[in-house]
mmCIF file of C-alpha atoms in Angstrom:
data_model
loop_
_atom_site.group_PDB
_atom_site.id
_atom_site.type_symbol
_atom_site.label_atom_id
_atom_site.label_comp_id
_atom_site.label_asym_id
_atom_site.label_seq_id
_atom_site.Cartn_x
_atom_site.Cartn_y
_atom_site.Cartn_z
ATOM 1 C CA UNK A 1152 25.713 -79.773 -15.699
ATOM 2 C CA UNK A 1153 24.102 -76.396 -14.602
ATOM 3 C CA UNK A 1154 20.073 -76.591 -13.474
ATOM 4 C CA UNK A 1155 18.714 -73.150 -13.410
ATOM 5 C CA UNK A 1156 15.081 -73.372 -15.106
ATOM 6 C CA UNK A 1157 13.564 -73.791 -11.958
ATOM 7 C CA UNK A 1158 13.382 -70.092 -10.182
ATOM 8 C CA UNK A 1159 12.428 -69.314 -13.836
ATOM 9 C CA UNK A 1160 8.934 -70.580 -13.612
ATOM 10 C CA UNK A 1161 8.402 -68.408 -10.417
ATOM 11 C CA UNK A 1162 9.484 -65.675 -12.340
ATOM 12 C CA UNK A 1163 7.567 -65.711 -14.728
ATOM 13 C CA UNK A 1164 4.776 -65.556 -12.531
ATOM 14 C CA UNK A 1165 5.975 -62.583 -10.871
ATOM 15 C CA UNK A 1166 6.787 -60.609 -13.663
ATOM 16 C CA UNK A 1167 2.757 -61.383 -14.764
ATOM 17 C CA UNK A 1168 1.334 -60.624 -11.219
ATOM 18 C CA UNK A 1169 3.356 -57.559 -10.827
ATOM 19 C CA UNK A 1170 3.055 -56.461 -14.614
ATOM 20 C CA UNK A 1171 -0.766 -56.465 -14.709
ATOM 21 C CA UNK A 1172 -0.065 -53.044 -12.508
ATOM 22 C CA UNK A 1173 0.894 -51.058 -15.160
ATOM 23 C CA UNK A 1174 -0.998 -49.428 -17.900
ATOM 24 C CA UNK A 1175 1.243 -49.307 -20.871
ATOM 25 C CA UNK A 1176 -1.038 -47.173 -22.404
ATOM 26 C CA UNK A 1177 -0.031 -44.440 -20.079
ATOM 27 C CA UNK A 1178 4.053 -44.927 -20.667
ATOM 28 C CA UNK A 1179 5.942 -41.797 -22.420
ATOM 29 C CA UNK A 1180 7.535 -42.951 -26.044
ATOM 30 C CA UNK A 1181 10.841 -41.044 -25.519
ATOM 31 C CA UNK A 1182 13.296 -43.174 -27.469
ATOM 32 C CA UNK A 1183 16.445 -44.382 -25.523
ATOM 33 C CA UNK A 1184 19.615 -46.028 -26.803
ATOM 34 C CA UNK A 1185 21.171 -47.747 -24.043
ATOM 35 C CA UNK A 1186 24.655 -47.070 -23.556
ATOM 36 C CA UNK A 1187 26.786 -45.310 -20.994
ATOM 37 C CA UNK A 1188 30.544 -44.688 -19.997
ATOM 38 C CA UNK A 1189 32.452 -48.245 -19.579
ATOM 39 C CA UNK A 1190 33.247 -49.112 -16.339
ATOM 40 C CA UNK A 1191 36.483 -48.677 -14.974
ATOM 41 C CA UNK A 1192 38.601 -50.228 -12.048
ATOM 42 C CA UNK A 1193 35.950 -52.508 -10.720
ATOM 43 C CA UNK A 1194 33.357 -49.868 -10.226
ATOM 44 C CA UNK A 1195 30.026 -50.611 -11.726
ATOM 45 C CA UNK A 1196 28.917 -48.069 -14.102
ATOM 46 C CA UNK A 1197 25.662 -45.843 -13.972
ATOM 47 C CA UNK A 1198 23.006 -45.557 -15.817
ATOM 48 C CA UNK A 1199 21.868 -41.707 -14.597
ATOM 49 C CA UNK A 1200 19.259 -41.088 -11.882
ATOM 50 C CA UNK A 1201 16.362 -40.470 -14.717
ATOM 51 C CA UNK A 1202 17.313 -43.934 -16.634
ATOM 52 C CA UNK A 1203 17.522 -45.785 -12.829
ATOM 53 C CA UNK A 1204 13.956 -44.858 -11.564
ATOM 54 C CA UNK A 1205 12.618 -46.140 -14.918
ATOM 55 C CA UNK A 1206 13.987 -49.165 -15.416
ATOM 56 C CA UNK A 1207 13.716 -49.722 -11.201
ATOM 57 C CA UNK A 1208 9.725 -48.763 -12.009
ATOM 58 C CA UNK A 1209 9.652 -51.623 -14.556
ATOM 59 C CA UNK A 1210 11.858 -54.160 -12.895
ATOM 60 C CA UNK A 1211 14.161 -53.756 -15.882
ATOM 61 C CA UNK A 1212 17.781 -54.662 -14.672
ATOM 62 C CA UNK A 1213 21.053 -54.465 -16.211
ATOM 63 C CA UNK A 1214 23.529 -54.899 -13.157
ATOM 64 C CA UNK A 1215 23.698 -56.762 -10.112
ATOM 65 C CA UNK A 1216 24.711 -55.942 -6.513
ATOM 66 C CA UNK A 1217 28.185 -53.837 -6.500
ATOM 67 C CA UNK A 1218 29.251 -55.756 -3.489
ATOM 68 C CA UNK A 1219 28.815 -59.440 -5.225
ATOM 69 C CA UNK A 1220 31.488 -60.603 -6.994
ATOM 70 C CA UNK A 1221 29.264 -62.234 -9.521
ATOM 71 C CA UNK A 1222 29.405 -62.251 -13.209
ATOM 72 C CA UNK A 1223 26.094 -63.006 -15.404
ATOM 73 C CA UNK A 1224 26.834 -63.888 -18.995
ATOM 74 C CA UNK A 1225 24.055 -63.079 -21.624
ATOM 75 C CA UNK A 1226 25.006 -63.847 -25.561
ATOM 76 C CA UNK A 1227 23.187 -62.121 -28.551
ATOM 77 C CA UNK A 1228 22.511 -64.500 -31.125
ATOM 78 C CA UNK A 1229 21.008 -62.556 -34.499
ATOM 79 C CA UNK A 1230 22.126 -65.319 -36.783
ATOM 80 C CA UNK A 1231 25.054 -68.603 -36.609
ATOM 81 C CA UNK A 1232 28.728 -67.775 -37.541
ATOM 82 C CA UNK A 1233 30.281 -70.942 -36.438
ATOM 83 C CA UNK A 1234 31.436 -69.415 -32.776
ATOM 84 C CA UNK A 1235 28.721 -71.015 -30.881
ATOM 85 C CA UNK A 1236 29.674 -74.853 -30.074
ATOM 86 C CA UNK A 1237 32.613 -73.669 -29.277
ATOM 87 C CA UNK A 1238 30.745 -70.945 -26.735
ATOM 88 C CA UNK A 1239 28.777 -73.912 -25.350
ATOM 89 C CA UNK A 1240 32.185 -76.215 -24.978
ATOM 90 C CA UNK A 1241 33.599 -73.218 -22.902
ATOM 91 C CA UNK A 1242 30.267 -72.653 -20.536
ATOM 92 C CA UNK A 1243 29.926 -76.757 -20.238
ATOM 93 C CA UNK A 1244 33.758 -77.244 -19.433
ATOM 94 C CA UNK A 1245 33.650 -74.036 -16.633
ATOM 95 C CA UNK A 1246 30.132 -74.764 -15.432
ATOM 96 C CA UNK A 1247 28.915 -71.309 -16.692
ATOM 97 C CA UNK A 1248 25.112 -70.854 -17.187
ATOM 98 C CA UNK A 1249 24.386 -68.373 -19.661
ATOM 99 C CA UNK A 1250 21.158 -66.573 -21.206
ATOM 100 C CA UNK A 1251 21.182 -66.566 -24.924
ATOM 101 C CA UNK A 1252 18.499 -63.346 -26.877
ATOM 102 C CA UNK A 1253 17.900 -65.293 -29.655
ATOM 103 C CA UNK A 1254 15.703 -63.840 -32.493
ATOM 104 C CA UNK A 1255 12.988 -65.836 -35.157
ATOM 105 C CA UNK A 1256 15.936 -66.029 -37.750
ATOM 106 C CA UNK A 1257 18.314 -68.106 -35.157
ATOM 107 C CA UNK A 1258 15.482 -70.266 -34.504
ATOM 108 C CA UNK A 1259 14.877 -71.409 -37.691
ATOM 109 C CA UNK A 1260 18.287 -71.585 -38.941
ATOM 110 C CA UNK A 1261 19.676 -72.853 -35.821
ATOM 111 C CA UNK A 1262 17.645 -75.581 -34.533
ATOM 112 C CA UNK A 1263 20.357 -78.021 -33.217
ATOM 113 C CA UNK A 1264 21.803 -74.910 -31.350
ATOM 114 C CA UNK A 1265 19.066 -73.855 -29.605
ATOM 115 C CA UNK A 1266 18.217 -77.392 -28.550
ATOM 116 C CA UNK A 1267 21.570 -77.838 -27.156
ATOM 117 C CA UNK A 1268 21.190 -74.354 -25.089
ATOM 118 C CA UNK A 1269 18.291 -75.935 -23.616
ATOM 119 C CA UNK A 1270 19.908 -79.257 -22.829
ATOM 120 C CA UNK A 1271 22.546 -77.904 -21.797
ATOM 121 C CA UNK A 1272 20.711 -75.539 -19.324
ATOM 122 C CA UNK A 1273 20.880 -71.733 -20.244
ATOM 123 C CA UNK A 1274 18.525 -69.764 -20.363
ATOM 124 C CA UNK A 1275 16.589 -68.445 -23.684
ATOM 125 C CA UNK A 1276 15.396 -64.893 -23.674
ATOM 126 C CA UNK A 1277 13.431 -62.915 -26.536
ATOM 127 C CA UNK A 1278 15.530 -60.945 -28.622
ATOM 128 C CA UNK A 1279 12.564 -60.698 -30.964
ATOM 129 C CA UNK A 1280 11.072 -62.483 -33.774
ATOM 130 C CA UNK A 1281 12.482 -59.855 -36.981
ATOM 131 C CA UNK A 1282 14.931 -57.638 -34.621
ATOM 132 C CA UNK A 1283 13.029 -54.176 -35.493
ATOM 133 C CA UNK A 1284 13.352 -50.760 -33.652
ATOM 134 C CA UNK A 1285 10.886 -52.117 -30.840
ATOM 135 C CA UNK A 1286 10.344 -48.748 -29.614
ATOM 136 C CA UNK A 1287 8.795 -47.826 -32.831
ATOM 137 C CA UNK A 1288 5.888 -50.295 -32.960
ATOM 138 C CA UNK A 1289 2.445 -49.836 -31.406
ATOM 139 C CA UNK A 1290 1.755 -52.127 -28.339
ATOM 140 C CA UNK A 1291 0.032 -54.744 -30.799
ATOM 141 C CA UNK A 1292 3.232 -55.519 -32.883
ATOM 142 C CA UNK A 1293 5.233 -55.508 -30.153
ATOM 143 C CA UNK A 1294 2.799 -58.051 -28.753
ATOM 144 C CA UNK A 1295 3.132 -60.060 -32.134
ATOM 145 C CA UNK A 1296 7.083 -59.784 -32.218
ATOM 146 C CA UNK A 1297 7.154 -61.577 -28.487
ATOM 147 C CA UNK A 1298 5.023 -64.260 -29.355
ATOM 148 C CA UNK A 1299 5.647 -64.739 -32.591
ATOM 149 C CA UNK A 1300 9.188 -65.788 -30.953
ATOM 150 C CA UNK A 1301 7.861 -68.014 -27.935
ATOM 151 C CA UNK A 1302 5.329 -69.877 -30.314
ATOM 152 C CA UNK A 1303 8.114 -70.756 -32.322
ATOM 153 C CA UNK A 1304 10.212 -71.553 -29.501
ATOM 154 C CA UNK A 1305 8.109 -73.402 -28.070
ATOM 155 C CA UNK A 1306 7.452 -75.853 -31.194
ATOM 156 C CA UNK A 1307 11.473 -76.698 -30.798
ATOM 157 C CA UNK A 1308 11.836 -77.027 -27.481
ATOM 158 C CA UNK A 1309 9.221 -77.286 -25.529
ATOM 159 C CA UNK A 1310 9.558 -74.453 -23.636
ATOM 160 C CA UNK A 1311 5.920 -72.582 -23.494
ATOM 161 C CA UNK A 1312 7.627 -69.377 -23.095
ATOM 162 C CA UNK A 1313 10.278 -66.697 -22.470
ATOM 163 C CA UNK A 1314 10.339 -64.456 -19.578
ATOM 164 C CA UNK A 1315 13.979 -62.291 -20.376
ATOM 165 C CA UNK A 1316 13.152 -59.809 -23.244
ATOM 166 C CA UNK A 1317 16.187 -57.694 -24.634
ATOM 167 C CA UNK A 1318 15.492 -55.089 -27.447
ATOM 168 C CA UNK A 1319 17.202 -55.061 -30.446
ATOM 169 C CA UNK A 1320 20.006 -52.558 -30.389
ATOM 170 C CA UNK A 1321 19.179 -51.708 -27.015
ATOM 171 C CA UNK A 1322 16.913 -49.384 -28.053
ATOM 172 C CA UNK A 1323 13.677 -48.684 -25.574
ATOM 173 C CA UNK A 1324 11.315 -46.529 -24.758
ATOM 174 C CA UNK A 1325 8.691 -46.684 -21.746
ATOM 175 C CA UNK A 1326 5.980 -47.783 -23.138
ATOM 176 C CA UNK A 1327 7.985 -50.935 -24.480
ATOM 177 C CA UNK A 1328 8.599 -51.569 -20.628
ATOM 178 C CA UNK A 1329 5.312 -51.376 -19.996
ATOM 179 C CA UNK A 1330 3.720 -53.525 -22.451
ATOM 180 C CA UNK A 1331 6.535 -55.840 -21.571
ATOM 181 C CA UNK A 1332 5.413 -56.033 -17.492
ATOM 182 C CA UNK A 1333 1.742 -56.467 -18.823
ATOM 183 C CA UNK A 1334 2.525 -59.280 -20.852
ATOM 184 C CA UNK A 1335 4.892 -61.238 -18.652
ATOM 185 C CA UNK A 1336 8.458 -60.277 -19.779
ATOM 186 C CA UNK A 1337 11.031 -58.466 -17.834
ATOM 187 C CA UNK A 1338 13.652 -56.459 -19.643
ATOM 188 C CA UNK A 1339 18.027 -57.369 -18.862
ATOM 189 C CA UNK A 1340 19.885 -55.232 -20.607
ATOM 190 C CA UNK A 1341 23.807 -55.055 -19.650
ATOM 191 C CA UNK A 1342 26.516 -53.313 -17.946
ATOM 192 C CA UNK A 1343 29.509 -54.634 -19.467
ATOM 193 C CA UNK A 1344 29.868 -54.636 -23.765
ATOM 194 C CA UNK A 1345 32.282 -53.909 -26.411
ATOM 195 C CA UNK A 1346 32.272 -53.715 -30.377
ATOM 196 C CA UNK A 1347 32.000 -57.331 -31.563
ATOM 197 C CA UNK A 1348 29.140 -57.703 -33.693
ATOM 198 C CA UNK A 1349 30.960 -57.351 -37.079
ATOM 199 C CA UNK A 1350 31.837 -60.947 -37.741
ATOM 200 C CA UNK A 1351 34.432 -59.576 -40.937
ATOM 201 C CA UNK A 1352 36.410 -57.622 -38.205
ATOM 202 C CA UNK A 1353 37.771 -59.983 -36.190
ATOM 203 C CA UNK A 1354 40.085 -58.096 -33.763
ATOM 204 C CA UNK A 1355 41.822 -61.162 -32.318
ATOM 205 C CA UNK A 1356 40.734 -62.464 -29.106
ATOM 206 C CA UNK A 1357 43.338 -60.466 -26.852
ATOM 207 C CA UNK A 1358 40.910 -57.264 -28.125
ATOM 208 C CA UNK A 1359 37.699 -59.439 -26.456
ATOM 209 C CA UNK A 1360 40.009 -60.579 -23.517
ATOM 210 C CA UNK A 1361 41.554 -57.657 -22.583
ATOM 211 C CA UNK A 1362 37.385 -55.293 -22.673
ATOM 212 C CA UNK A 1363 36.059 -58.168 -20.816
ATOM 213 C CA UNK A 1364 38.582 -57.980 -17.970
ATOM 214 C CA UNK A 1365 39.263 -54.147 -17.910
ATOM 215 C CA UNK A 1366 34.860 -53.688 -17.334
ATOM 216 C CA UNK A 1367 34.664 -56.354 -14.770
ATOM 217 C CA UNK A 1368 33.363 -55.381 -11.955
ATOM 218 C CA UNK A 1369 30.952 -57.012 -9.184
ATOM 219 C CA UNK A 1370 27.392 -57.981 -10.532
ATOM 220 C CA UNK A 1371 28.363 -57.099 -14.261
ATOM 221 C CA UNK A 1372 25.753 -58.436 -16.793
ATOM 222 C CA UNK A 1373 28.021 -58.880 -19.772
ATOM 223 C CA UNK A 1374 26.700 -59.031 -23.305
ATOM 224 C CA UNK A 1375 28.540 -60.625 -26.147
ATOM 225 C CA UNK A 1376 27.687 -61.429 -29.222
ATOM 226 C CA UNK A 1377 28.070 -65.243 -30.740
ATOM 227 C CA UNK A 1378 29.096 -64.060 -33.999
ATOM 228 C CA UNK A 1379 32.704 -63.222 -32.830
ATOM 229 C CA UNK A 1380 35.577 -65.664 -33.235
ATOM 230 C CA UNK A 1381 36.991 -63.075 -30.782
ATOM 231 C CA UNK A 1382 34.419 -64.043 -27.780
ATOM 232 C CA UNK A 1383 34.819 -67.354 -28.322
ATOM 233 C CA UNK A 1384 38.661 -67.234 -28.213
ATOM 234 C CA UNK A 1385 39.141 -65.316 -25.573
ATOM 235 C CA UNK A 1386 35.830 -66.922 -23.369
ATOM 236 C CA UNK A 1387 37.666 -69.834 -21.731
ATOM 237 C CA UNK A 1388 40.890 -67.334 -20.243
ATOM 238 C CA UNK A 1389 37.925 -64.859 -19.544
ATOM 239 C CA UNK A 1390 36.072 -67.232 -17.100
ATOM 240 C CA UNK A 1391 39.102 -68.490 -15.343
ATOM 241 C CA UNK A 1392 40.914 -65.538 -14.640
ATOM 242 C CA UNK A 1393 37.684 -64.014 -13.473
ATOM 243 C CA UNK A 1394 37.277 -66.704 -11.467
ATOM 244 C CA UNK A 1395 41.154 -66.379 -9.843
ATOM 245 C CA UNK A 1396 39.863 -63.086 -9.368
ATOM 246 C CA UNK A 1397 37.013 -64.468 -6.988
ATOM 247 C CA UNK A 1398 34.311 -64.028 -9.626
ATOM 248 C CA UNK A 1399 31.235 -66.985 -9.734
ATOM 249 C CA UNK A 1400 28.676 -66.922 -12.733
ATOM 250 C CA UNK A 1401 25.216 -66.681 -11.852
ATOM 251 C CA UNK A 1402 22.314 -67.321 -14.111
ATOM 252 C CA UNK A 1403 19.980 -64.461 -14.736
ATOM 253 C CA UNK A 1404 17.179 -66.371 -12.326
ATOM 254 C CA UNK A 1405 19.752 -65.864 -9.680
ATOM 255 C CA UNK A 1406 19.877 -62.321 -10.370
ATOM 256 C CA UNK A 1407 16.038 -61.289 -10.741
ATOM 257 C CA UNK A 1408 16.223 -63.111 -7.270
ATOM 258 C CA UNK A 1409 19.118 -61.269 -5.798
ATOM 259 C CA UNK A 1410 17.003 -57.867 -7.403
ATOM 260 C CA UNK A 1411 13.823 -58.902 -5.519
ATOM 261 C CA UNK A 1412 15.695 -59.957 -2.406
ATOM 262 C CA UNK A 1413 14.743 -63.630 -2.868
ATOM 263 C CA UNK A 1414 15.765 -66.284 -0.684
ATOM 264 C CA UNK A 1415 16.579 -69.621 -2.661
ATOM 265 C CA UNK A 1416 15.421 -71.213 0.699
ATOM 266 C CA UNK A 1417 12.123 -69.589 0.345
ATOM 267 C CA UNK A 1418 11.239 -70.983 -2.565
ATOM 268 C CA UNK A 1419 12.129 -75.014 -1.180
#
């Protein structure tokens, strides 16, 4: 199966060298709700100049390279709905690594899940330990909500800690950068998403299909959520057409080290 913890240690270390740079004391605590026009025939969308240099200032990513046909899958996972094994059979059958935000909730009421992620090799990144408005907490609780997480995590799988950090609701302000470089994490949010998250309103997975393949475009960081019987329906035809398309799946390590211009031979 897929090995892709490696480059993750060395990120880690990055984001913590390069984050002790920044005073998050100093950041601005404009709220933001990330979201922007879907993209359309292939072309990448845009966050806005203003959005770009911040995120760019924190390392904060949410597409890859427009001339990489490259797909990076990232899951959402606020509690279980039954859609996950059958998430996991689809990445293990098409050799797809994936990065799943889990929050404290899923890792309590999820164990076997979140071991099999791991086993499996995808990454885990910090959704948060209650899934609050991150952008309203002072740099101490948002501290506590990050750790909190990778203590846990780190009691069920070993792992000592996250690196990928994803607010809930995609909602951000500077300062949660900030604090987020000082401490070691590195935001991903996502260029490619759709309506999914009601788990009562399934939408068939034609619905899922047909927004995953009409947003595709080269380096698209595509977030789903695992409560939808749609995603998981539609995943396997998803991954092989994109692939017919000339599509691979990268893991997110792959594409902090595309975004820092990274050699993999660099780091043999």
């Amino acid at each position: 199966m897929m090995e892709h913890h490696g480059p993750g240690i060395l990120m880690a270390a990055f984001v913590i060298v390069v984050g002790l740079a920044f005073n998050p004391f100093a950041a601005h605590a404009d709220e933001f709700h990330w979201g922007f026009k879907k993209a359309m025939n292939g072309e990448p969308p845009n966050a806005g100049s203003a959005l770009e240099s911040m995120l760019n200032e924190y390392g904060a990513i949410y597409k890859g390279k427009p001339d990489e046909k490259i797909v990076y899958l990232t899951f959402d996972n606020g509690y279980e709905n039954g859609e996950t094994e059958s998430i996991l059979d689809t990445l293990k059958k098409e050799d797809a690594p994936a990065t799943f935000f889990l929050t404290g909730h899923y890792l309590k009421s999820a164990e076997p899940l979140v071991k099999r992620m791991v086993k499996d090799g995808h990454g885990i990144g910090n959704h948060s330990f209650d899934h609050p408005n991150m952008a309203k907490l002072s740099p101490h609780q948002m501290e506590e909500e990050w750790k909190k997480f990778d203590t846990l995590l780190e009691e069920i799988t070993g792992i000592d800690r996250t690196v990928y950090a994803r607010p809930p609701e995609g909602i951000f302000n500077e300062e949660l950068l900030a604090v987020g470089n000082s401490l070691g994490y590195r935001h991903i949010f996502w260029s490619i998403a759709f309506i999914d998250w009601y788990a009562d309103k399934p939408k068939g997975k034609e619905f899922a299909y047909n927004e995953l393949m009409n947003q595709l475009h080269p380096g698209a960081v595509i977030l789903m959520h695992t409560v939808s019987s749609d995603n998981s329906g539609a995943l396997p035809d998803f991954i092989r057409d994109a692939k017919k398309k000339g599509y691979t799946f990268g893991s997110l390590d792959e594409l902090v080290m595309e975004y820092e211009d990274i050699q993999l031979g660099s780091l043999q």
